[in-house]
XYZ file of C-alpha atoms in Angstrom:
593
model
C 6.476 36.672 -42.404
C 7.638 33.515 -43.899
C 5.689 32.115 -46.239
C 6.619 28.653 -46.236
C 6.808 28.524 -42.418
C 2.868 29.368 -42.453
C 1.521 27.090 -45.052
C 3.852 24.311 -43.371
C 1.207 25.256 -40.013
C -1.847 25.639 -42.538
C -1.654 22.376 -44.264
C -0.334 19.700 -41.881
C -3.730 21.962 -39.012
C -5.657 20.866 -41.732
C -5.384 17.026 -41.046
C -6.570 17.579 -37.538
C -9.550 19.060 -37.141
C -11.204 19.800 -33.867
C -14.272 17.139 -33.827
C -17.221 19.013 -33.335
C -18.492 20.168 -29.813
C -15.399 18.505 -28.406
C -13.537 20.661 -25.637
C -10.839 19.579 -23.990
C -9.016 20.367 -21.017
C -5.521 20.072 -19.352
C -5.530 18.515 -16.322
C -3.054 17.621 -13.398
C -0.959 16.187 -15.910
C -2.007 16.366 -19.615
C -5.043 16.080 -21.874
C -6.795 12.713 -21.213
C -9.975 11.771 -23.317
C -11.408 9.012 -25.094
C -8.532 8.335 -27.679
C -11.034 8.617 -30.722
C -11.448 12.281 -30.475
C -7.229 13.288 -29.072
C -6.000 13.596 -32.498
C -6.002 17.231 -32.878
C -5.213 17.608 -29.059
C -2.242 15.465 -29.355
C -1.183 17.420 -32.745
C -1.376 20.738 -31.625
C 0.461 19.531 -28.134
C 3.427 18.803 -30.322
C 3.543 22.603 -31.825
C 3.488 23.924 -28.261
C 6.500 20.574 -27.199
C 8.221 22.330 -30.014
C 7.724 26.202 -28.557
C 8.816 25.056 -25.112
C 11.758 23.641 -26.803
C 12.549 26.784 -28.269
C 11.609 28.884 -25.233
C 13.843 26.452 -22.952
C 16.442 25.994 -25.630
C 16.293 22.535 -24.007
C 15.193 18.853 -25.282
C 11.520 18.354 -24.334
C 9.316 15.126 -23.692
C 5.960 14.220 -25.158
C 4.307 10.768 -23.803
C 1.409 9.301 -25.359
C -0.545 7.543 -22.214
C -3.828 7.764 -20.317
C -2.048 5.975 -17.162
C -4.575 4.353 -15.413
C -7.649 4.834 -17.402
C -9.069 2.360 -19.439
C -8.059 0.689 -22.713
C -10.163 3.057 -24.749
C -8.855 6.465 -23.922
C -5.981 7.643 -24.176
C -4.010 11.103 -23.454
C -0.824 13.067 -24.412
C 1.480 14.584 -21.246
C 4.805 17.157 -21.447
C 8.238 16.318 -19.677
C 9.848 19.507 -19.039
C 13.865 20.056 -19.023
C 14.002 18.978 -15.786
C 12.241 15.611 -16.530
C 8.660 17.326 -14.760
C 5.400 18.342 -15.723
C 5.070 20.965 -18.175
C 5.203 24.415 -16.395
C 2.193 25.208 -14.966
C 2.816 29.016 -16.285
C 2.306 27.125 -20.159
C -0.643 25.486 -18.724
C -3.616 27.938 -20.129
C -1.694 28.272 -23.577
C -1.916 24.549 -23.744
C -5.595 24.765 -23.369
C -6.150 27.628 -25.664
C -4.040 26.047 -28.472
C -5.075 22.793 -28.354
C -8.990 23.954 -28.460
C -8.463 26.354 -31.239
C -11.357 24.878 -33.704
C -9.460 25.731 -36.945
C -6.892 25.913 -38.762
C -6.600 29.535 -39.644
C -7.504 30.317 -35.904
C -3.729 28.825 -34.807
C -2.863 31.867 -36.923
C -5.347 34.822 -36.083
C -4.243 37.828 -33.779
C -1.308 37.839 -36.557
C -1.354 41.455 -36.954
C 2.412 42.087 -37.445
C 1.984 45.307 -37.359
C 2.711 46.240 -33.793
C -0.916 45.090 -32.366
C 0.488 41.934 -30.862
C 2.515 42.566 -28.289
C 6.288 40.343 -26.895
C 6.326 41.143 -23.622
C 10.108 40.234 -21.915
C 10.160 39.551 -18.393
C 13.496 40.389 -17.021
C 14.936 39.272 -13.737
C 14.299 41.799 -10.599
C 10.836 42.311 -12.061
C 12.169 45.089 -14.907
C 9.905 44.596 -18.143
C 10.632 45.740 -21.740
C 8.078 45.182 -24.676
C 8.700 45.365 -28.180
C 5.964 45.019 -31.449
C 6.211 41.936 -32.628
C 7.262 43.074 -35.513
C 10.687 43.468 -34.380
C 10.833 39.838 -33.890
C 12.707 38.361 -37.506
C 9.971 37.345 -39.442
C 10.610 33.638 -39.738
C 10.165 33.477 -35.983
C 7.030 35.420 -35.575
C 4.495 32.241 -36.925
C 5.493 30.424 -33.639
C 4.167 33.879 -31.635
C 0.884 33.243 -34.176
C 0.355 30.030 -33.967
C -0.367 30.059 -30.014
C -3.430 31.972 -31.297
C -3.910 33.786 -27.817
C -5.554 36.592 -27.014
C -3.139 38.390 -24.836
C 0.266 39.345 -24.832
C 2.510 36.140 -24.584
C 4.689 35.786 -22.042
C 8.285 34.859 -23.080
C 11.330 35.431 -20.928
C 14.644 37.290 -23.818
C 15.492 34.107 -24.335
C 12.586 33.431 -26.890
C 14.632 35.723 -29.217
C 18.131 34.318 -29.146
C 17.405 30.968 -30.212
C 20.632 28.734 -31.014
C 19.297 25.706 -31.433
C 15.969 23.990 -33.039
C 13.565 22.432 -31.363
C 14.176 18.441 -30.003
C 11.501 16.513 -29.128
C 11.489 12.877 -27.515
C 8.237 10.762 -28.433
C 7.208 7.882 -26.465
C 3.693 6.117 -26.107
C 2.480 3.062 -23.766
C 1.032 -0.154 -24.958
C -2.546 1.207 -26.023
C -3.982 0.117 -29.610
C -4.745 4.117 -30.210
C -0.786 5.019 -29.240
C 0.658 4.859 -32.758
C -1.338 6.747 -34.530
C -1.311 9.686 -31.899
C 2.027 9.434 -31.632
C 2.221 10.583 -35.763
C -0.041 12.997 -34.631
C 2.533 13.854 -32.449
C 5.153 13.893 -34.781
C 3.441 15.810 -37.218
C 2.648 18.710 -34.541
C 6.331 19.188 -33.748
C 7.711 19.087 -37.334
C 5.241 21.516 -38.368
C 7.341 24.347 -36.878
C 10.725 24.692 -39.276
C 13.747 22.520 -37.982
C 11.963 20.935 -34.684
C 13.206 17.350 -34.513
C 10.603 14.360 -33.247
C 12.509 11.444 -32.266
C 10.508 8.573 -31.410
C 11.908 6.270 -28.323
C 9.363 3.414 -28.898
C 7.093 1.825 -26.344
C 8.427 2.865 -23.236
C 6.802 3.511 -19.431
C 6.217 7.079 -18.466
C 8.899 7.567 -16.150
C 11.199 5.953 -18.644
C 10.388 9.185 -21.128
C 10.604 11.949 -18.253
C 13.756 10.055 -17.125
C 15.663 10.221 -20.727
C 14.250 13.839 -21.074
C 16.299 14.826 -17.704
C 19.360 13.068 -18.530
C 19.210 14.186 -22.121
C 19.286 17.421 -20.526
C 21.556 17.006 -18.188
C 24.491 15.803 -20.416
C 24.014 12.245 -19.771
C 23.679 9.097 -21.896
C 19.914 9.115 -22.435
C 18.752 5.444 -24.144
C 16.698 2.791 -22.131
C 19.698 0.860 -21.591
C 20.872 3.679 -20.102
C 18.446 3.503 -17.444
C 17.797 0.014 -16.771
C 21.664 0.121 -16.606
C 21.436 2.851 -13.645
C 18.727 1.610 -12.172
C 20.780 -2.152 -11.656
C 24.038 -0.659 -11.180
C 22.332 1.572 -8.298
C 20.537 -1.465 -6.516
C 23.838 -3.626 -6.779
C 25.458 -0.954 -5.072
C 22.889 -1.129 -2.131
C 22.231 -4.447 -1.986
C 25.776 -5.085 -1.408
C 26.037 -2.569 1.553
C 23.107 -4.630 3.176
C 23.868 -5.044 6.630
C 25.422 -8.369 7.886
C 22.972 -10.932 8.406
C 20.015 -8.819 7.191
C 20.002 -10.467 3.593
C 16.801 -12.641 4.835
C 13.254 -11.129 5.505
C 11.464 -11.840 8.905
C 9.697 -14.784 8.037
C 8.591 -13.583 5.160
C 8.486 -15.288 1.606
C 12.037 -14.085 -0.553
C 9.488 -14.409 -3.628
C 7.899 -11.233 -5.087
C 4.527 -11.435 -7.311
C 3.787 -8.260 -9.288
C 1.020 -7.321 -11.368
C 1.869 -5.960 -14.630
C -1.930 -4.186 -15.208
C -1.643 -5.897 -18.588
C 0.421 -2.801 -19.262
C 4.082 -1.592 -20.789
C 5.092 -2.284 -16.787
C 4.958 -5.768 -17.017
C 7.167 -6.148 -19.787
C 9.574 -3.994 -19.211
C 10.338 -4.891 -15.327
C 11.279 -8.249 -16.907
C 14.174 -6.972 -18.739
C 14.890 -5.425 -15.304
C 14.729 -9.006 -13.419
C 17.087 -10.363 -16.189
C 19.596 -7.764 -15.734
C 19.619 -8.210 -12.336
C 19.015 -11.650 -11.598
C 19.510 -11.335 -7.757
C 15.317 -10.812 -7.132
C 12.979 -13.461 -6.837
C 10.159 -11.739 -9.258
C 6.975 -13.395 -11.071
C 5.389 -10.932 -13.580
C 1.863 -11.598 -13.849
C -0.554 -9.449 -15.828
C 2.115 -8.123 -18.317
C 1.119 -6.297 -21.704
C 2.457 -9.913 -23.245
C -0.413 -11.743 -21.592
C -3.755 -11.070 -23.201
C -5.601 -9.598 -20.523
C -7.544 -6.008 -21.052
C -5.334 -2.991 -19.564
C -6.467 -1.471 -16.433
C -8.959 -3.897 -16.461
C -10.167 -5.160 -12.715
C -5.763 -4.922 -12.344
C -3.196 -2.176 -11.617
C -2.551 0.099 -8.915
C -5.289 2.381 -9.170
C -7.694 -0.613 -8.901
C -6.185 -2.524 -5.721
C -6.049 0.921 -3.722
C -9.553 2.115 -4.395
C -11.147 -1.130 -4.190
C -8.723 -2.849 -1.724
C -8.985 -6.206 -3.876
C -6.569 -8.382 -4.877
C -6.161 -8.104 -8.821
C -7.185 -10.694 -10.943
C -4.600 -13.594 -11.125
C -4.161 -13.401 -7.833
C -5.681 -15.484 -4.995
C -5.334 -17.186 -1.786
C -2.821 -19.200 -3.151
C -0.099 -16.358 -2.665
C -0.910 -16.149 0.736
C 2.156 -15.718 2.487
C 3.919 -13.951 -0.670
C 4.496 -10.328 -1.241
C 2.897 -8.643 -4.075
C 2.589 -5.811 -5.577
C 0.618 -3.660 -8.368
C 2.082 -1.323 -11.025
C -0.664 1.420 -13.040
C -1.000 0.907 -16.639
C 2.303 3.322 -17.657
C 4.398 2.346 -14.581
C 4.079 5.999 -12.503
C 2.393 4.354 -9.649
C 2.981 1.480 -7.219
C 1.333 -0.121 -4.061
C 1.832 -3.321 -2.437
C -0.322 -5.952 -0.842
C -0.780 -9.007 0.873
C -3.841 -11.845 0.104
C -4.858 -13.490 3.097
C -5.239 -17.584 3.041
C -9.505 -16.995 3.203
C -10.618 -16.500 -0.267
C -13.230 -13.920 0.952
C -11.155 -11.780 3.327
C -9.968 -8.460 2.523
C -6.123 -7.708 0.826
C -3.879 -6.398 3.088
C -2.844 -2.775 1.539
C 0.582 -1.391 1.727
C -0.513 2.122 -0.255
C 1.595 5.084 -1.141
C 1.715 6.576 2.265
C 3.469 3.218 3.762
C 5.865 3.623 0.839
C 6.612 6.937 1.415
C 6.885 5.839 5.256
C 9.506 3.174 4.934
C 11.565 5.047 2.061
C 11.461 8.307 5.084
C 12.165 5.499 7.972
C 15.645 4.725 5.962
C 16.759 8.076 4.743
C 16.307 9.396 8.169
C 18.558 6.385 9.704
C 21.661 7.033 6.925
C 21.290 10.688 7.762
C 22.251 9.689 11.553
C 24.701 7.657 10.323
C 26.139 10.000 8.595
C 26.922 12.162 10.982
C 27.839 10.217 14.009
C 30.258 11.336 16.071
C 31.104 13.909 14.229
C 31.951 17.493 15.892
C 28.693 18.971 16.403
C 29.931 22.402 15.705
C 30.886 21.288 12.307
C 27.658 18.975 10.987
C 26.241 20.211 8.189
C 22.490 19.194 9.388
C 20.521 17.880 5.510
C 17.029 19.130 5.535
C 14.653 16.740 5.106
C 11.263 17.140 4.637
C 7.776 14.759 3.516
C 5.256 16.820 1.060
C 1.444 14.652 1.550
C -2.080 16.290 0.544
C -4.690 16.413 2.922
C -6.061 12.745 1.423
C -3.007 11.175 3.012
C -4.104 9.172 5.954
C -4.081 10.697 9.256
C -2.224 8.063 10.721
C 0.591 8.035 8.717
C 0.924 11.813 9.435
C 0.881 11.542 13.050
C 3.848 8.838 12.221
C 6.216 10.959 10.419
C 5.144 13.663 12.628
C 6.327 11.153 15.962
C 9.518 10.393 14.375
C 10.593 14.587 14.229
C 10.207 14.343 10.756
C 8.833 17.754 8.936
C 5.766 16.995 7.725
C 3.996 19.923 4.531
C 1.403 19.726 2.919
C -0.020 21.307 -0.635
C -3.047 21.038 -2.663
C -4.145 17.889 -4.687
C -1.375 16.929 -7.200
C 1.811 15.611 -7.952
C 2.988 19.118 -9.838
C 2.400 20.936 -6.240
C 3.969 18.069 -4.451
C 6.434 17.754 -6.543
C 7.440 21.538 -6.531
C 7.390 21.521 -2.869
C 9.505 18.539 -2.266
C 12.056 20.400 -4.446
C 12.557 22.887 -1.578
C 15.059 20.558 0.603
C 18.241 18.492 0.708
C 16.127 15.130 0.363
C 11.895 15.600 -0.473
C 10.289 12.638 -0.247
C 6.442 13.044 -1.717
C 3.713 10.437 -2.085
C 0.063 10.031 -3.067
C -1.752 7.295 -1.178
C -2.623 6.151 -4.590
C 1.445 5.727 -4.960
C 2.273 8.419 -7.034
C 6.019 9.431 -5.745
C 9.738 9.729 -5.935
C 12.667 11.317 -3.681
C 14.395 14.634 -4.770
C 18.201 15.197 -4.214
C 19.195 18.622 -4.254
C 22.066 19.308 -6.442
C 23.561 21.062 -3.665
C 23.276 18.135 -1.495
C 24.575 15.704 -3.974
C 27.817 17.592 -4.401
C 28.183 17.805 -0.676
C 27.149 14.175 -0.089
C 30.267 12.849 -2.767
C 32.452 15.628 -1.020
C 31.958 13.941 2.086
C 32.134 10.404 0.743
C 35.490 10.872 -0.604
C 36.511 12.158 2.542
C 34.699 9.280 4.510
C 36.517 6.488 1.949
C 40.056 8.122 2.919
C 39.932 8.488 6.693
C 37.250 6.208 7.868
C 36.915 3.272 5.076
C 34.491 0.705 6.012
C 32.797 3.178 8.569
C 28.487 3.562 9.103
C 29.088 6.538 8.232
C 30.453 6.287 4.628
C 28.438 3.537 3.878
C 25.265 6.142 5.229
C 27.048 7.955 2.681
C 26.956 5.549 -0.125
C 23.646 4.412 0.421
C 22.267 8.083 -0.236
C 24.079 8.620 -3.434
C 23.206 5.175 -4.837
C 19.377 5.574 -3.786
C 19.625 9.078 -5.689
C 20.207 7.035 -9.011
C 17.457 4.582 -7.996
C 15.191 6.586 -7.635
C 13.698 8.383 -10.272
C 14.243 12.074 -9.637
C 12.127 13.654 -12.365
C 8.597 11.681 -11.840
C 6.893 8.783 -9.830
C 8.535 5.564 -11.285
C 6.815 2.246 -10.344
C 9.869 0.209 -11.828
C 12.500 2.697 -9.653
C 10.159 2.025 -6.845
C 10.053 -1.571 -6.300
C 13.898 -1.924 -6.489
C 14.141 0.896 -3.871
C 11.458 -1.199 -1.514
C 13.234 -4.334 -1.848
C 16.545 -3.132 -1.306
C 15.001 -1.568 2.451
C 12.982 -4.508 3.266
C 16.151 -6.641 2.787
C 18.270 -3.884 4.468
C 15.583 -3.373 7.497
C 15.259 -7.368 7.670
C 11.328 -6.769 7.417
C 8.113 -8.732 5.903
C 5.556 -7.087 4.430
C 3.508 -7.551 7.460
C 6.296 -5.564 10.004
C 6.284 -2.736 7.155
C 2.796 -2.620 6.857
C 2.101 -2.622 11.285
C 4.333 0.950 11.469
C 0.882 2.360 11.837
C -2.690 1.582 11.120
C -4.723 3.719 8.789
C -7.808 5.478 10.321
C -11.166 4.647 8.875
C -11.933 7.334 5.896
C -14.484 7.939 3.707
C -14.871 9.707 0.152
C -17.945 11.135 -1.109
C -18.909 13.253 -3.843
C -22.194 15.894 -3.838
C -23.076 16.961 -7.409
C -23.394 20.523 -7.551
C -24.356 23.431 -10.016
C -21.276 25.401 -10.004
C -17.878 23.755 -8.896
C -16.098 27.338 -8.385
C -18.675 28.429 -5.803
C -16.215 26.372 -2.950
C -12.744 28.198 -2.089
C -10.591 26.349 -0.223
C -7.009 27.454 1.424
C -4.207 26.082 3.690
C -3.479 23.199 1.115
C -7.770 22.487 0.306
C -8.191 22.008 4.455
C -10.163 24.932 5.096
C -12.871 26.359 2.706
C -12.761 30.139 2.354
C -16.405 30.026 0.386
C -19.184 29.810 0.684
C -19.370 31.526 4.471
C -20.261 29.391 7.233
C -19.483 25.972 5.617
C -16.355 25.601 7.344
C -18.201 26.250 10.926
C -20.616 23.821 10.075
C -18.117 21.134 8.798
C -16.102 21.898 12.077
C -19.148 21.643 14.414
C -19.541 18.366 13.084
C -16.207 17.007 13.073
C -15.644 17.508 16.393
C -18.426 15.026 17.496
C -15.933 11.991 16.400
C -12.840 10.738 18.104
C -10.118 11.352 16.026
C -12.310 12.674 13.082
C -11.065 15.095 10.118
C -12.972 15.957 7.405
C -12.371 18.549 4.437
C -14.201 19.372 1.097
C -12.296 20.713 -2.034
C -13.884 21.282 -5.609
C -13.512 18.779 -8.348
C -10.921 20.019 -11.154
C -12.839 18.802 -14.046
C -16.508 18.223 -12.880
C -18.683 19.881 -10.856
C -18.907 17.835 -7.817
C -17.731 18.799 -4.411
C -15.548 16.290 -3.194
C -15.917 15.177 0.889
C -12.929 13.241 2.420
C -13.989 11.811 6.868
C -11.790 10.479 8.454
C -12.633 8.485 12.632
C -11.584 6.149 14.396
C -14.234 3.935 13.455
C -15.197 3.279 9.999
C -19.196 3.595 11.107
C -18.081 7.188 12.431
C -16.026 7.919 9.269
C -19.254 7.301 6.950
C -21.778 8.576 8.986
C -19.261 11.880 8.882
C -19.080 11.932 5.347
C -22.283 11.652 4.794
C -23.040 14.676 7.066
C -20.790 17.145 5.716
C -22.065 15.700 2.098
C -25.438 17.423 2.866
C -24.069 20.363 4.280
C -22.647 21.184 1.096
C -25.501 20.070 -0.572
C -27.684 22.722 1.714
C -24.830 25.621 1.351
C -24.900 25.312 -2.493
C -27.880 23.950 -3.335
């Protein structure tokens, strides 16, 4: 094997050593931990950046960031090719590399011999192994250094590389960022030729953004996408209907909380670009209040308060709330009382009025056309069973198609992928539109056609409007920054206030609970977490105690990282919803003890 390739492994392991007792794993997105104990983590996530580089043959994404968490932790996530979350196939090599406790177990199972096994997965299911030692040697430390006990999984591609491994770096505004971010670095550049180029302080979407483009042949720098992003909105703004330019008697100004995070910050170089938007930044990581700190978009939707800076002096005014790296976004509304509740515009309204448009350019698009001849875009909406009821029955009313998948934006994310136009969203708002490619091409196919025989029609505007929103909108991840452009540009475009978006439906009471339990894995769940599979009988009992509540739905699904069992009621009363809750609570508390 090569020498120097193995020491380069050896020594740099050696400055990041596992703290003792610490385990860590990967969770819906990443690692996430207090940042005083990542440093290892984050180093050995850059060796397995630089595999998937190699594996991919494509320019990969590593984002230092522990979203909405607070100030102290921190957490390392992968962008994929596509601009997505890291594989979930690389998913258990990620945990058994980054808790490998030392540095000469990154190396063990090295028998070059023929013991450890390259197994190629072909297309049409045909498989081929070969001993690793017919891999050149200076390749075969990257097989090593996984330090799994199995055969690793690598499609033929593994063993043709033609390029090294390219890395983007980018971290969010947290005191621990730089320093894991070298940690970082040093991770990737300990595999021979992988590049690390760091892209500065930047939101998450920002990184998984660049990572996409990079990939996709396009110009890749932040200017780059605050320039799409404006260019994009100009575009719709200016194919605003007649006379809808002014909201229904609504405020023009726009008050956003920043989280004291990188969101803040950078939406202001947005606002200056664009200088058509009526936006106050407050709570940006230039102020000196604590991230995630009582502000941000995880805060407002849990607790339904306004964040702090806020008040009943923006009564009237629409705000809104971005997360500490800029992935989520909700809206909200403070009453003139200083004690009454926030009006909440969460990710399920979002994903609502973003559906509500789409669907009307689709029509447009295709009016009058000869029905034989339509080419009919599939459009579906991905939720989780925590999305609200009501909003459901909504989509459902409008003959939208309404799926569903487990917990997570990686399963919503995949699903959405499966139409013309997927629009996904997390009531927490976690979210984005997908384009297929195949409907892009289509869509500027029929534009150009539109723009020669029916200039000026609904139609190619409809047409317009789609392929602008699809470089709005941030295709590869939730993008808080993408998303508030892409509201305002509807609100303006539907003529509404905050208050008409927020009466297209009105949530149903819920309730979340969590029962402490002895062993997590004990509850099964199927049909996207609604139904649990184990232990028998819970499922009849939860259902034999639904039932007893007008309009009520409850499920229970297993924590992901703790063992707690967690209960979600839903009724049309929120008395009903947390007497339910509580209910099914001790029925899993009696089932498993």
């Amino acid at each position: 094997m090569n020498e120097a390739q193995k020491s380069l492994i050896l020594e740099s392991s050696s400055r990041f050593l596992i703290p003792q007792g610490v385990k860590v794993s990967y969770g819906t997105a990443g690692f996430r931990e207090d940042a005083s104990i990542l440093s290892s983590t984050v180093y050995r996530v850059g060796i397995l950046a630089a595999l998937r580089s190699l594996k991919t043959q494509s320019v990969i994404g590593v984002m230092i960031t522990a979203s909405h968490n607070k100030v102290s932790d921190n957490g390392v996530k992968i962008a994929d090719p596509n601009g997505g979350m890291l594989s979930q196939h690389w998913e258990p090599f990620a945990d058994e590399l980054a808790n490998a406790p030392s540095s000469q177990k990154l190396l063990q199972n090295s028998d070059f011999g023929g013991s450890i096994q390259v197994q190629y997965q072909q297309q049409q299911n045909s498989h081929l192994s070969k001993p690793i030692s017919s891999v050149p040697s200076n390749r075969r430390i990257l097989f090593a250094a996984c330090g799994i006990n199995h055969w690793l999984k690598f499609s033929s591609t593994m063993l043709c590389w033609s390029r090294p491994a390219e890395i983007l770096l980018g971290r969010d505004t947290r005191p621990s960022g730089e320093a894991l971010l070298e940690a970082a670095r040093q991770g990737v550049t300990s595999i021979v030729g992988a590049v690390a180029s760091d892209m500065g302080i930047l939101t998450t979407p920002q990184l998984h953004w660049m990572v996409r483009a990079r990939n996709k042949g396009i110009k890749a720098s932040e200017q780059d996408y605050f320039e799409q992003l404006s260019n994009s909105f100009r575009c719709l703004m200016d194919l605003i209907p007649t006379g809808q330019s002014k909201f229904d008697g609504m405020n023009d100004k726009l008050v956003v909380d920043g989280a004291n995070g990188v969101g803040g910050a950078k939406l202001q170089i947005l606002h200056k670009l664009l200088n058509v938007l009526d936006i106050e930044v407050r709570n940006s990581s230039e102020d000196e209040g604590v991230l995630n700190d009582g502000v941000g978009a995880d805060y407002v939707q849990k607790e339904k308060v306004a964040p702090r800076g806020f008040g009943s002096k923006d009564a009237g005014i629409r705000c809104a709330s971005l997360d500490g790296d800029a992935d989520r976004l909700v809206y909200f509304s403070v009453p003139p009382e200083s004690n009454a509740p926030i009006d909440l515009v969460d990710g399920d309204k979002i994903l609502s009025l973003f559906a509500v448009f789409i669907r009307e350019q689709l029509s447009f698009l295709n009016e009058k056309e000869d029905i034989k001849n339509i080419h009919k875009p599939r459009l579906g909406i991905v939720q989780t069973a925590y999305a609200n009821g009501a909003s459901t029955n909504y989509l459902k009313h409008l003959g939208l198609e309404v799926n569903f998948t487990p917990t997570g934006v990686k399963y919503l994310h995949e699903k959405a992928a499966d139409f013309d136009i997927g629009i996904y969203f997390e009531a927490n708002g976690h979210g984005t539109i997908l384009f297929s490619e195949t409907f892009i091409e289509w869509l500027e196919v029929r534009s150009n056609k539109l723009s020669s025989g029916s200039k000026g029609s609904e139609a190619e505007k409809a047409a317009l409007r789609l392929l602008a929103v699809s470089k709005l909108i941030n295709q590869a991840v939730g993008d808080a920054l993408s998303g508030v452009l892409l509201v305002e540009v509807i609100l303006k475009h539907m003529g509404w206030s905050i208050h008409k978006w927020n009466e297209l439906y009105h949530d149903l009471p819920s309730r979340q609970l969590k029962v402490k339990v002895a062993d997590r894995t004990s509850v099964v769940t199927a049909n996207a977490e609604t139904v649990v599979v184990r232990p028998p009988g819970l499922q009849d009992a939860i259902n034999t105690e639904t039932v007893k509540y007008t309009q009520g739905r409850c499920f229970v699904r297993p924590s992901g990282t703790e063992d707690v069992v967690r209960v979600y009621a839903e009724a049309s009363t929120q008395e009903a919803a947390d007497t339910l809750a509580n209910c099914v609570a001790k029925l899993v508390d009696q089932f498993l003890g």
